[in-house]
Amino acid sequence: MSWDRLQLKPQIISAVQRAQLRSAQEVLCVSGPDLQKVTGLSRSDVQDLLHAAAAACRARLPVTALQLQRGECHRLESGLRLGTGCPVLDGLLRGGLPVGGVTELSGESGAGKTQLGLQLSLSVQYPVEHGGLSAGQESTPPAGPPDATGAMYICTEDPFPIKRLQQLISEQRVLRSDVPPSVIGGLRFSDHIYVEHTADLDSLQVCLSRRAPLLLAQGLVRLVVVDSVAALFRSEFQADDWLERNKQLLTFASMLHHLSQEFTTPVLCINQVTDVFNQSSSSVSSSSSSVSPALGLAWANQVTVRLMMQRLQGTVVRGDQSSALRRLEVVFAPHLARGGRDVGVWREGLRGVLDPA
């Protein structure tokens, strides 16, 4: 890019060119102290550089808190949320996943992350009055089926759990007892989940830049799930490749935010975890967990809402079913207080342990 287009001091531009930083995006992938090392600039000059680079990358003007309060941000759609299908979890999330921004769900293997991803892929197909994002109404008009929308589920490591999905579909009347049976019976759940398998970052980029926008523009999809975000970045980059990995992470996050904002769509990214060696210094992990979401601060700064699922000691029993106890926690979110709810995984899906049967 032409650095002369940015309102920067000549000495800052010269230092950036000597450091062979070729774009504003590349500048934003480097921390302030590292920029001082590679450019030789003072701390104040580095701050000026970062502010100018951020302004150059910003696709639109920022939204103030007053504008949000007045409902002037179109992507919030008056606080529209995607419900989980469980009143306890919806209470924790103040209605469910926000339609604007990227929600991360991290946790250890077997914690229940994919379970929630599948459950949301079904929930999105319900009408808005039942916590979904579909335009369908209470009853099906004689002219044809309801105007249903669905989910795009992107698998990056494990095969798509089709058997578990079929079980969840068959148990929808148990999970969603608040919904009239006629509404549930009119939904063809499996017809509206579009599964993609991406084995590398190139195929993931093609999926997000071509196929996802097409499905979203046609109204066939209103939820994007990536399961999981860490798998490809961990397998394709070594520890010494942190700068290139961070650049790719920034590009990936930018694509997700663009899809969310352009099509008013919730994006759910399932993430792996890594051990926390110094719990007191970890500011982005759950306060009660010995693990932290993978991919570090470079990824954490791109996430709008961070949730964490933990598998706890103990078992909960309900009727003829038993489940290992889990806990869903809010780590950070601009509209939520930190907190959590205990949950169990049942035949019909994920439910809070306080959720009445």
Short mmCIF file of C-alpha atoms in Angstrom, two decimals:
data_model
loop_
_atom_site.label_atom_id
_atom_site.label_comp_id
_atom_site.label_asym_id
_atom_site.label_seq_id
_atom_site.Cartn_x
_atom_site.Cartn_y
_atom_site.Cartn_z
CA MET A 1 0.00 0.00 0.00
CA SER A 2 1.00 3.64 -0.30
CA TRP A 3 1.90 4.79 3.21
CA ASP A 4 1.81 8.41 1.99
CA ARG A 5 -2.00 8.21 2.00
CA LEU A 6 -2.00 7.91 5.79
CA GLN A 7 -1.62 11.02 7.88
CA LEU A 8 1.73 10.04 9.42
CA LYS A 9 4.99 11.83 10.09
CA PRO A 10 7.62 11.30 7.37
CA GLN A 11 9.95 9.61 9.85
CA ILE A 12 7.24 7.07 10.75
CA ILE A 13 6.66 6.23 7.08
CA SER A 14 10.39 5.83 6.49
CA ALA A 15 10.74 3.53 9.51
CA VAL A 16 7.83 1.37 8.38
CA GLN A 17 9.28 1.01 4.90
CA ARG A 18 12.70 0.07 6.30
CA ALA A 19 11.02 -2.62 8.41
CA GLN A 20 9.39 -3.96 5.21
CA LEU A 21 5.87 -3.76 6.63
CA ARG A 22 3.78 -3.77 3.49
CA SER A 23 0.21 -3.20 4.70
CA ALA A 24 -1.89 -1.80 7.52
CA GLN A 25 -3.15 -5.33 8.27
CA GLU A 26 0.45 -6.50 8.75
CA VAL A 27 1.11 -3.63 11.17
CA LEU A 28 -1.93 -4.58 13.25
CA CYS A 29 -0.66 -8.16 13.57
CA VAL A 30 2.41 -6.95 15.49
CA SER A 31 2.27 -5.82 19.12
CA GLY A 32 3.34 -2.33 20.14
CA PRO A 33 6.63 -3.40 21.80
CA ASP A 34 7.55 -5.53 18.77
CA LEU A 35 6.81 -2.61 16.45
CA GLN A 36 9.18 -0.47 18.49
CA LYS A 37 11.90 -3.10 18.06
CA VAL A 38 11.54 -3.59 14.30
CA THR A 39 11.02 0.10 13.42
CA GLY A 40 13.10 1.88 16.06
CA LEU A 41 10.23 4.32 16.66
CA SER A 42 9.25 5.82 19.98
CA ARG A 43 6.22 4.58 21.88
CA SER A 44 4.13 7.62 20.90
CA ASP A 45 5.06 7.22 17.21
CA VAL A 46 4.09 3.54 17.34
CA GLN A 47 0.70 4.50 18.82
CA ASP A 48 0.18 7.00 15.98
CA LEU A 49 1.06 4.25 13.50
CA LEU A 50 -1.36 1.76 15.05
CA HIS A 51 -4.21 4.30 15.11
CA ALA A 52 -3.63 5.18 11.44
CA ALA A 53 -3.45 1.51 10.44
CA ALA A 54 -6.66 0.71 12.33
CA ALA A 55 -8.47 3.61 10.65
CA ALA A 56 -7.29 2.40 7.23
CA CYS A 57 -8.62 -1.12 7.87
CA ARG A 58 -11.95 -0.04 9.33
CA ALA A 59 -14.77 -0.80 6.90
CA ARG A 60 -17.23 1.57 8.55
CA LEU A 61 -17.42 4.18 11.27
CA PRO A 62 -17.56 2.88 14.84
CA VAL A 63 -20.92 2.73 16.63
CA THR A 64 -21.28 4.65 19.88
CA ALA A 65 -23.05 3.37 22.99
CA LEU A 66 -25.72 6.07 22.53
CA GLN A 67 -26.45 4.80 19.01
CA LEU A 68 -26.82 1.28 20.33
CA GLN A 69 -29.22 2.46 23.03
CA ARG A 70 -31.32 4.31 20.45
CA GLY A 71 -31.38 1.30 18.13
CA GLU A 72 -29.55 3.10 15.33
CA CYS A 73 -27.31 0.13 14.52
CA HIS A 74 -29.21 -1.94 11.96
CA ARG A 75 -27.39 -5.18 12.65
CA LEU A 76 -28.72 -5.43 16.21
CA GLU A 77 -32.30 -5.66 14.92
CA SER A 78 -33.80 -4.39 18.18
CA GLY A 79 -31.89 -6.89 20.31
CA LEU A 80 -32.71 -9.95 18.19
CA ARG A 81 -31.14 -13.13 19.58
CA LEU A 82 -30.81 -16.76 18.54
CA GLY A 83 -32.16 -18.86 21.41
CA THR A 84 -30.60 -22.13 22.52
CA GLY A 85 -33.89 -23.93 23.12
CA CYS A 86 -33.25 -24.02 26.89
CA PRO A 87 -34.77 -21.31 29.13
CA VAL A 88 -31.94 -21.62 31.67
CA LEU A 89 -29.21 -21.01 29.09
CA ASP A 90 -31.23 -18.31 27.37
CA GLY A 91 -31.53 -16.58 30.74
CA LEU A 92 -27.75 -16.67 31.15
CA LEU A 93 -27.25 -15.25 27.64
CA ARG A 94 -30.12 -12.74 27.85
CA GLY A 95 -32.03 -14.43 25.07
CA GLY A 96 -29.28 -16.30 23.25
CA LEU A 97 -26.52 -15.54 20.75
CA PRO A 98 -26.44 -11.95 19.40
CA VAL A 99 -26.94 -11.67 15.65
CA GLY A 100 -24.00 -9.27 15.30
CA GLY A 101 -20.43 -10.40 15.99
CA VAL A 102 -18.49 -13.60 16.61
CA THR A 103 -19.32 -15.84 19.57
CA GLU A 104 -16.61 -18.27 20.69
CA LEU A 105 -17.40 -21.45 22.60
CA SER A 106 -14.28 -23.11 24.02
CA GLY A 107 -13.77 -26.17 26.17
CA GLU A 108 -12.03 -29.49 26.55
CA SER A 109 -12.93 -32.54 24.49
CA GLY A 110 -16.23 -34.03 25.62
CA ALA A 111 -17.42 -30.85 27.32
CA GLY A 112 -20.48 -30.53 25.07
CA LYS A 113 -19.39 -27.83 22.60
CA THR A 114 -20.53 -29.64 19.46
CA GLN A 115 -23.79 -30.55 21.20
CA LEU A 116 -24.60 -26.87 21.58
CA GLY A 117 -23.53 -26.15 18.01
CA LEU A 118 -25.96 -28.78 16.71
CA GLN A 119 -28.72 -27.54 19.00
CA LEU A 120 -28.34 -23.99 17.70
CA SER A 121 -28.40 -25.31 14.12
CA LEU A 122 -31.89 -26.63 14.84
CA SER A 123 -33.02 -23.66 16.93
CA VAL A 124 -32.25 -21.18 14.14
CA GLN A 125 -34.94 -22.83 11.99
CA TYR A 126 -37.76 -21.90 14.36
CA PRO A 127 -39.79 -18.70 13.89
CA VAL A 128 -38.58 -15.60 15.70
CA GLU A 129 -41.39 -15.85 18.25
CA HIS A 130 -39.91 -19.20 19.37
CA GLY A 131 -36.29 -18.04 19.63
CA GLY A 132 -35.24 -18.81 16.07
CA LEU A 133 -34.40 -16.60 13.10
CA SER A 134 -36.74 -18.02 10.47
CA ALA A 135 -39.53 -16.00 8.89
CA GLY A 136 -42.02 -18.86 9.32
CA GLN A 137 -45.30 -18.24 11.15
CA GLU A 138 -47.32 -20.20 13.67
CA SER A 139 -49.19 -22.12 11.00
CA THR A 140 -48.28 -23.26 7.53
CA PRO A 141 -50.20 -21.43 4.77
CA PRO A 142 -52.02 -23.57 2.21
CA ALA A 143 -49.83 -22.31 -0.63
CA GLY A 144 -46.73 -24.21 0.52
CA PRO A 145 -44.15 -24.89 3.22
CA PRO A 146 -42.95 -22.19 5.64
CA ASP A 147 -40.16 -19.85 4.67
CA ALA A 148 -37.46 -21.69 6.65
CA THR A 149 -33.84 -20.76 7.06
CA GLY A 150 -30.99 -22.91 8.33
CA ALA A 151 -27.36 -23.19 9.34
CA MET A 152 -24.01 -23.68 7.66
CA TYR A 153 -21.91 -26.10 9.72
CA ILE A 154 -18.19 -26.10 8.84
CA CYS A 155 -16.20 -29.09 10.14
CA THR A 156 -12.42 -28.76 10.23
CA GLU A 157 -11.37 -31.88 12.14
CA ASP A 158 -13.99 -34.52 13.02
CA PRO A 159 -16.70 -35.92 10.72
CA PHE A 160 -20.09 -34.27 11.05
CA PRO A 161 -22.07 -36.08 13.82
CA ILE A 162 -25.07 -37.00 11.67
CA LYS A 163 -26.40 -39.70 14.03
CA ARG A 164 -26.49 -37.32 16.97
CA LEU A 165 -28.20 -34.70 14.80
CA GLN A 166 -30.89 -37.20 13.80
CA GLN A 167 -31.45 -38.05 17.47
CA LEU A 168 -31.81 -34.36 18.34
CA ILE A 169 -34.32 -33.90 15.52
CA SER A 170 -36.40 -36.86 16.70
CA GLU A 171 -36.46 -35.43 20.25
CA GLN A 172 -37.42 -31.85 19.35
CA ARG A 173 -40.92 -32.18 20.80
CA VAL A 174 -39.37 -33.16 24.14
CA LEU A 175 -36.84 -30.30 24.19
CA ARG A 176 -39.18 -27.66 22.77
CA SER A 177 -42.35 -28.36 24.71
CA ASP A 178 -43.06 -24.61 24.56
CA VAL A 179 -43.58 -24.80 20.77
CA PRO A 180 -46.86 -26.03 19.25
CA PRO A 181 -46.42 -29.52 17.73
CA SER A 182 -47.79 -28.21 14.42
CA VAL A 183 -44.84 -25.82 14.14
CA ILE A 184 -42.26 -28.53 14.90
CA GLY A 185 -43.95 -30.96 12.51
CA GLY A 186 -43.79 -28.39 9.70
CA LEU A 187 -40.02 -27.98 9.91
CA ARG A 188 -37.71 -30.13 7.78
CA PHE A 189 -34.67 -29.74 10.00
CA SER A 190 -32.14 -31.88 8.13
CA ASP A 191 -32.93 -30.17 4.81
CA HIS A 192 -31.67 -26.85 6.13
CA ILE A 193 -28.26 -27.74 7.58
CA TYR A 194 -25.49 -27.28 5.03
CA VAL A 195 -22.37 -29.21 6.02
CA GLU A 196 -18.91 -28.26 4.74
CA HIS A 197 -15.65 -30.13 5.42
CA THR A 198 -12.48 -28.02 5.17
CA ALA A 199 -9.14 -29.79 5.53
CA ASP A 200 -6.88 -26.72 5.22
CA LEU A 201 -6.95 -22.95 5.46
CA ASP A 202 -7.28 -22.49 1.69
CA SER A 203 -10.48 -24.52 1.54
CA LEU A 204 -11.79 -22.71 4.63
CA GLN A 205 -11.18 -19.36 2.94
CA VAL A 206 -13.00 -20.51 -0.19
CA CYS A 207 -15.91 -21.69 1.93
CA LEU A 208 -16.23 -18.37 3.78
CA SER A 209 -15.63 -16.12 0.79
CA ARG A 210 -17.79 -17.93 -1.80
CA ARG A 211 -20.21 -20.56 -0.55
CA ALA A 212 -21.22 -18.91 2.72
CA PRO A 213 -22.11 -15.52 1.15
CA LEU A 214 -24.16 -17.29 -1.52
CA LEU A 215 -26.22 -19.24 1.01
CA LEU A 216 -26.66 -16.17 3.20
CA ALA A 217 -27.67 -13.92 0.31
CA GLN A 218 -30.32 -16.43 -0.78
CA GLY A 219 -31.76 -16.55 2.73
CA LEU A 220 -31.03 -20.27 3.07
CA VAL A 221 -28.74 -19.78 6.06
CA ARG A 222 -28.90 -17.54 9.13
CA LEU A 223 -26.22 -19.18 11.31
CA VAL A 224 -22.58 -20.06 10.61
CA VAL A 225 -20.81 -22.59 12.85
CA VAL A 226 -17.06 -23.34 12.61
CA ASP A 227 -16.08 -26.53 14.48
CA SER A 228 -13.30 -25.97 15.34
CA VAL A 229 -11.35 -22.80 14.70
CA ALA A 230 -8.10 -23.95 16.33
CA ALA A 231 -7.62 -27.23 14.43
CA LEU A 232 -6.34 -25.80 11.14
CA PHE A 233 -4.23 -23.04 12.67
CA ARG A 234 -2.54 -25.49 15.04
CA SER A 235 -1.78 -28.01 12.31
CA GLU A 236 -0.50 -25.61 9.63
CA PHE A 237 1.78 -23.35 11.68
CA GLN A 238 4.79 -24.01 13.89
CA ALA A 239 5.69 -21.94 16.96
CA ASP A 240 8.17 -19.83 14.95
CA ASP A 241 5.48 -18.90 12.41
CA TRP A 242 3.53 -16.75 14.89
CA LEU A 243 3.54 -13.63 12.70
CA GLU A 244 2.15 -15.42 9.64
CA ARG A 245 -0.34 -17.29 11.82
CA ASN A 246 -1.57 -14.04 13.34
CA LYS A 247 -1.97 -12.52 9.88
CA GLN A 248 -4.07 -15.49 8.79
CA LEU A 249 -6.09 -15.31 12.01
CA LEU A 250 -6.83 -11.64 11.40
CA THR A 251 -7.94 -12.37 7.84
CA PHE A 252 -10.14 -15.24 9.03
CA ALA A 253 -11.74 -13.13 11.78
CA SER A 254 -12.32 -10.27 9.36
CA MET A 255 -14.22 -12.60 7.02
CA LEU A 256 -16.40 -13.85 9.88
CA HIS A 257 -17.22 -10.33 11.07
CA HIS A 258 -18.03 -9.27 7.52
CA LEU A 259 -20.48 -12.15 7.10
CA SER A 260 -22.09 -11.38 10.46
CA GLN A 261 -22.49 -7.67 9.78
CA GLU A 262 -23.43 -7.91 6.10
CA PHE A 263 -26.12 -10.56 6.60
CA THR A 264 -27.13 -9.92 10.25
CA THR A 265 -26.05 -13.44 11.13
CA PRO A 266 -24.75 -14.97 14.36
CA VAL A 267 -21.38 -16.71 13.96
CA LEU A 268 -20.37 -19.44 16.41
CA CYS A 269 -16.73 -20.55 16.54
CA ILE A 270 -15.97 -23.67 18.59
CA ASN A 271 -12.44 -23.54 19.99
CA GLN A 272 -10.03 -25.90 21.69
CA VAL A 273 -8.19 -25.11 24.92
CA THR A 274 -4.64 -25.11 26.21
CA ASP A 275 -3.24 -25.47 29.73
CA VAL A 276 -2.85 -22.35 31.87
CA PHE A 277 0.55 -22.38 33.57
CA ASN A 278 0.06 -19.12 35.48
CA GLN A 279 -3.58 -18.78 36.38
CA SER A 280 -3.17 -15.30 37.90
CA SER A 281 -1.83 -13.89 34.64
CA SER A 282 -4.59 -15.24 32.41
CA SER A 283 -7.13 -12.53 31.71
CA VAL A 284 -9.07 -14.25 28.95
CA SER A 285 -9.88 -17.62 30.52
CA SER A 286 -12.58 -18.65 32.94
CA SER A 287 -11.72 -17.75 36.52
CA SER A 288 -12.52 -21.28 37.70
CA SER A 289 -10.74 -23.19 34.93
CA SER A 290 -7.20 -24.51 34.61
CA VAL A 291 -7.34 -24.20 30.82
CA SER A 292 -7.53 -21.24 28.48
CA PRO A 293 -8.97 -20.92 24.94
CA ALA A 294 -6.45 -21.71 22.21
CA LEU A 295 -4.83 -19.24 19.76
CA GLY A 296 -3.94 -16.60 22.35
CA LEU A 297 -4.60 -12.87 22.42
CA ALA A 298 -4.45 -12.46 18.64
CA TRP A 299 -7.67 -14.45 18.40
CA ALA A 300 -9.19 -13.28 21.69
CA ASN A 301 -9.16 -9.68 20.43
CA GLN A 302 -11.33 -10.69 17.47
CA VAL A 303 -14.07 -12.34 19.55
CA THR A 304 -17.22 -10.44 20.53
CA VAL A 305 -18.54 -12.96 23.07
CA ARG A 306 -16.45 -15.66 24.75
CA LEU A 307 -18.18 -18.64 26.35
CA MET A 308 -16.52 -21.63 27.98
CA MET A 309 -17.91 -25.12 28.54
CA GLN A 310 -16.44 -27.27 31.32
CA ARG A 311 -17.00 -30.87 32.29
CA LEU A 312 -17.31 -31.05 36.08
CA GLN A 313 -17.05 -33.82 38.64
CA GLY A 314 -20.40 -35.38 39.37
CA THR A 315 -23.44 -36.77 37.61
CA VAL A 316 -27.01 -35.53 37.29
CA VAL A 317 -29.97 -37.87 36.90
CA ARG A 318 -33.37 -37.20 35.38
CA GLY A 319 -35.83 -40.04 34.92
CA ASP A 320 -34.10 -42.93 33.19
CA GLN A 321 -31.24 -40.72 31.98
CA SER A 322 -27.97 -39.65 33.56
CA SER A 323 -25.41 -37.12 32.40
CA ALA A 324 -21.98 -35.92 33.44
CA LEU A 325 -22.37 -32.45 34.90
CA ARG A 326 -21.21 -29.58 32.71
CA ARG A 327 -21.07 -25.83 33.19
CA LEU A 328 -21.48 -23.07 30.63
CA GLU A 329 -19.75 -19.83 31.64
CA VAL A 330 -19.67 -16.31 30.21
CA VAL A 331 -16.01 -15.28 30.16
CA PHE A 332 -16.59 -11.88 28.55
CA ALA A 333 -19.25 -10.14 26.50
CA PRO A 334 -20.17 -6.47 25.97
CA HIS A 335 -23.77 -7.01 27.10
CA LEU A 336 -23.48 -9.84 29.66
CA ALA A 337 -22.28 -10.13 33.23
CA ARG A 338 -19.84 -12.91 34.05
CA GLY A 339 -21.64 -15.97 35.35
CA GLY A 340 -22.50 -19.56 34.57
CA ARG A 341 -25.10 -22.31 34.67
CA ASP A 342 -24.81 -26.05 35.29
CA VAL A 343 -26.09 -28.16 32.39
CA GLY A 344 -26.57 -31.77 31.39
CA VAL A 345 -26.51 -33.46 27.99
CA TRP A 346 -29.66 -35.51 27.44
CA ARG A 347 -31.15 -37.39 24.52
CA GLU A 348 -33.05 -34.27 23.48
CA GLY A 349 -30.07 -31.94 23.85
CA LEU A 350 -28.34 -29.58 26.23
CA ARG A 351 -30.44 -28.33 29.13
CA GLY A 352 -29.79 -26.46 32.34
CA VAL A 353 -30.14 -28.64 35.41
CA LEU A 354 -32.76 -26.21 36.71
CA ASP A 355 -34.74 -26.54 33.49
CA PRO A 356 -38.03 -28.28 34.32
CA ALA A 357 -38.57 -31.53 32.47
#
